[in-house]
Tab-separated table of C-alpha atoms in Angstrom:
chain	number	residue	atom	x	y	z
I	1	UNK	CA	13.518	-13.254	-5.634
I	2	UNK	CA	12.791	-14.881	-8.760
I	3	UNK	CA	14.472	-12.565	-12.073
I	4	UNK	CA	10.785	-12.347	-13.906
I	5	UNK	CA	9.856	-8.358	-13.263
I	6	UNK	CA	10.438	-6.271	-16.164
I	7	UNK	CA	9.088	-2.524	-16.455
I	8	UNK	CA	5.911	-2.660	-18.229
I	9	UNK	CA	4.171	-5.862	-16.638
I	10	UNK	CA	0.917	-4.632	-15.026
I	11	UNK	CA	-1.645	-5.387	-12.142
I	12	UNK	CA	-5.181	-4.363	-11.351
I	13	UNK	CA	-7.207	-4.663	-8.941
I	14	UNK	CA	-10.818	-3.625	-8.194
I	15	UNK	CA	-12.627	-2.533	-5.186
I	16	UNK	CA	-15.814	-1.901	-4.250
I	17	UNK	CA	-15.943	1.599	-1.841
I	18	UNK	CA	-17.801	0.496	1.446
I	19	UNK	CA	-18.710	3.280	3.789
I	20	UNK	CA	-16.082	1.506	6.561
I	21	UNK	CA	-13.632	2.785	3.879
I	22	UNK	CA	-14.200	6.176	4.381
I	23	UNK	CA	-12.024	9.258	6.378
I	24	UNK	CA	-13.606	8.994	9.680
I	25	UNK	CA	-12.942	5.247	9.689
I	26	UNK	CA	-9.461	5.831	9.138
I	27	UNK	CA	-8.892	7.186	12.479
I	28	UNK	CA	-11.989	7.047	14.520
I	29	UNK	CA	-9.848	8.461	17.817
I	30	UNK	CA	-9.180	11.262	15.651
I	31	UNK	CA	-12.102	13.807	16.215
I	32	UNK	CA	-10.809	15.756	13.503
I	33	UNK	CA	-11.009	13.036	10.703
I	34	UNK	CA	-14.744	12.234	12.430
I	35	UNK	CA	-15.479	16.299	10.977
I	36	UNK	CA	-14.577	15.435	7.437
I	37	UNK	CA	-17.326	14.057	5.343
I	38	UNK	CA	-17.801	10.122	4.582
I	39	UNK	CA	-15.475	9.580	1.262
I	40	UNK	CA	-12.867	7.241	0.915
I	41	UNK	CA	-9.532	8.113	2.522
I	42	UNK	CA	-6.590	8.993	1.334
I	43	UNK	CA	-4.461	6.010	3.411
I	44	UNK	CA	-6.996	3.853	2.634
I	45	UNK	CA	-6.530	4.330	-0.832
I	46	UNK	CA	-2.363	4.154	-0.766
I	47	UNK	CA	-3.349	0.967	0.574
I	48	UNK	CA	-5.636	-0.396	-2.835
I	49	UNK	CA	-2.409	0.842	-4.240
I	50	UNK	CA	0.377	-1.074	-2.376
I	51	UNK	CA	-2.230	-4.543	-2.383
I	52	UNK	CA	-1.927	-3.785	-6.551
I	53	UNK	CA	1.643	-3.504	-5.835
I	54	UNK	CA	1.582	-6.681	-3.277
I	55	UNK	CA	-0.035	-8.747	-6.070
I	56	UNK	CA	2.149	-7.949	-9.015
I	57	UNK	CA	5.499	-8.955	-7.026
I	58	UNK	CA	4.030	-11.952	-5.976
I	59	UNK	CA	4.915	-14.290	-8.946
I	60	UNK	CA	8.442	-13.408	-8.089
I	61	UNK	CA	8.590	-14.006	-4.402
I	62	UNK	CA	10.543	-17.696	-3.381
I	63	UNK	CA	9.399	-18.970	0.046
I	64	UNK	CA	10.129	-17.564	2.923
I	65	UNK	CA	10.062	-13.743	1.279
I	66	UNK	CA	7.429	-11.074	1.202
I	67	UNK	CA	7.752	-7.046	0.487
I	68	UNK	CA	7.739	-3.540	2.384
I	69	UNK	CA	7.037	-0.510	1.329
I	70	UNK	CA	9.541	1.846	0.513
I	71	UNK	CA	7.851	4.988	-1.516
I	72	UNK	CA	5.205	6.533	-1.316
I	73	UNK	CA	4.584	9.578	-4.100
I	74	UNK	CA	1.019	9.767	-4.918
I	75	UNK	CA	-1.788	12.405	-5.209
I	76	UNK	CA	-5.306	11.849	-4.334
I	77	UNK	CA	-7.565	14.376	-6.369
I	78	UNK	CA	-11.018	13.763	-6.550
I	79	UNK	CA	-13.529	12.450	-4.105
I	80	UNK	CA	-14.879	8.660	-4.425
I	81	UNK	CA	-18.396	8.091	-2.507
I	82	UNK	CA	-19.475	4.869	-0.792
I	83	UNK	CA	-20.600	2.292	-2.882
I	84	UNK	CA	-18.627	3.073	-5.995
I	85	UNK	CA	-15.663	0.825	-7.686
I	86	UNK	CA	-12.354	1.929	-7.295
I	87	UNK	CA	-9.848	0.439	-9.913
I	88	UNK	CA	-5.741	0.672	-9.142
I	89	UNK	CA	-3.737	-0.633	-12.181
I	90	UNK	CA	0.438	-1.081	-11.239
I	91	UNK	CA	2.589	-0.824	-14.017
I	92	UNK	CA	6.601	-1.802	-13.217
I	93	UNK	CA	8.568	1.029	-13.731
I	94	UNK	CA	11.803	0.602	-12.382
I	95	UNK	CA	13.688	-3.082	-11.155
I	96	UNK	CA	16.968	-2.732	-8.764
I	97	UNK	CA	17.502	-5.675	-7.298
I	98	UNK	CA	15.142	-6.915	-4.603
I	99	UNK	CA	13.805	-2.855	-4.982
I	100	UNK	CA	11.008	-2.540	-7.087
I	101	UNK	CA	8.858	0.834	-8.282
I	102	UNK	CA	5.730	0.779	-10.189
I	103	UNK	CA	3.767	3.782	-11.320
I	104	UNK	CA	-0.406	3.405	-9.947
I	105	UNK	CA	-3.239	4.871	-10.948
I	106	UNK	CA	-6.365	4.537	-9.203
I	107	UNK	CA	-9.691	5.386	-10.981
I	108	UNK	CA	-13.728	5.298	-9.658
I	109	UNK	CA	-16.621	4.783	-11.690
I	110	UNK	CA	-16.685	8.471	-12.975
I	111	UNK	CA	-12.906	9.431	-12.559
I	112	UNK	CA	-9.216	9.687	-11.884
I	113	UNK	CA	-8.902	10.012	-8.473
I	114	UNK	CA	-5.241	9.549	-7.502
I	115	UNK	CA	-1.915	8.431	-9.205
I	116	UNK	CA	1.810	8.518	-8.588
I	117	UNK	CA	4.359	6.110	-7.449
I	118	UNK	CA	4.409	3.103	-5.057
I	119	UNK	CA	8.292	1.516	-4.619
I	120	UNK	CA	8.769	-1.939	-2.202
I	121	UNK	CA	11.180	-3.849	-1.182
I	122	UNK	CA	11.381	-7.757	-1.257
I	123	UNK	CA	12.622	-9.330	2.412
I	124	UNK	CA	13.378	-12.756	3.932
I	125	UNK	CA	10.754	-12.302	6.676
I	126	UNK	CA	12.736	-14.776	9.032
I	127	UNK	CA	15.397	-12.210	9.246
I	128	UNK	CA	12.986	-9.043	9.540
I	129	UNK	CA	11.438	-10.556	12.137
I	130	UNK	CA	14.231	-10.840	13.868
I	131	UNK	CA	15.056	-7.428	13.185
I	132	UNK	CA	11.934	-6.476	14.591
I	133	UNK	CA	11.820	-8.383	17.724
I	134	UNK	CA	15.454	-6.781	18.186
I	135	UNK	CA	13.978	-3.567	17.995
I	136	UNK	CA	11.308	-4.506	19.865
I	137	UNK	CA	13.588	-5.371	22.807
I	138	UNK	CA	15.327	-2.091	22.378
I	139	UNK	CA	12.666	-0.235	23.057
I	140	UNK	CA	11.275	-2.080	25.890
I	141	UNK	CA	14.723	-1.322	27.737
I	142	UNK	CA	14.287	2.411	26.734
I	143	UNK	CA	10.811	2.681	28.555
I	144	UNK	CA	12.227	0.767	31.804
């Protein structure tokens, strides 16, 4: 990881609300999340967040490396319908070493609808892939 993060730097990103984006797409198994009305969901908003998160790291990834998420500490207070714009800005709060925290806020057209704290961490993905398939093997054995 390149040294080129410093608290302050900021991303945004915007996003226009389809109804696909909505609670009972989230889950559409769950018959509970199929009950709550069409607005856009919760995970699928921590996800706008991390992407903002995703794209501000990326000027200091090297080959070979990529990011995980390691935090999540956000609210989500106010409903967005389909078809409006939801806009995440990702400020860098905190840099640790290959751990990185930035403070989000996500807004729609009208207003704030979630904010808090998004934290990653910056991998080789050769060796968490093997770590994966290791675990993957591990649990294979376990279900035999």
């Amino acid at each position: 990881m390149l040294d080129i993060l410093r608290p302050g730097m900021s991303e945004m990103i915007e996003f226009d609300i389809s109804r696909e984006k909505t609670v009972p797409f989230l889950y559409p198994e769950s018959r509970e999340f199929q009950e709550i009305p069409e607005v856009f969901a919760t995970g699928y908003m921590v996800g706008l967040m991390e992407w903002c998160c995703i794209r501000s790291l990326a000027c200091a990834l090297e080959p070979g490396e990529g990011s995980l998420g390691t935090l999540i500490e956000v609210t989500h207070v106010a409903p967005t319908p389909p078809g409006a714009r939801v806009t995440v800005t990702a400020t860098v709060e905190e840099v640790a070493g290959r751990k990185i925290i930035w403070r989000v806020v996500a807004r729609d057209d009208l207003d704030v609808i979630g904010e808090g704290r998004i934290g990653r961490a910056v991998v080789r993905w050769e060796r968490f892939n093997q770590l994966v398939a290791e675990k993957k093997e591990k649990i294979a054995r376990l279900k035999e």
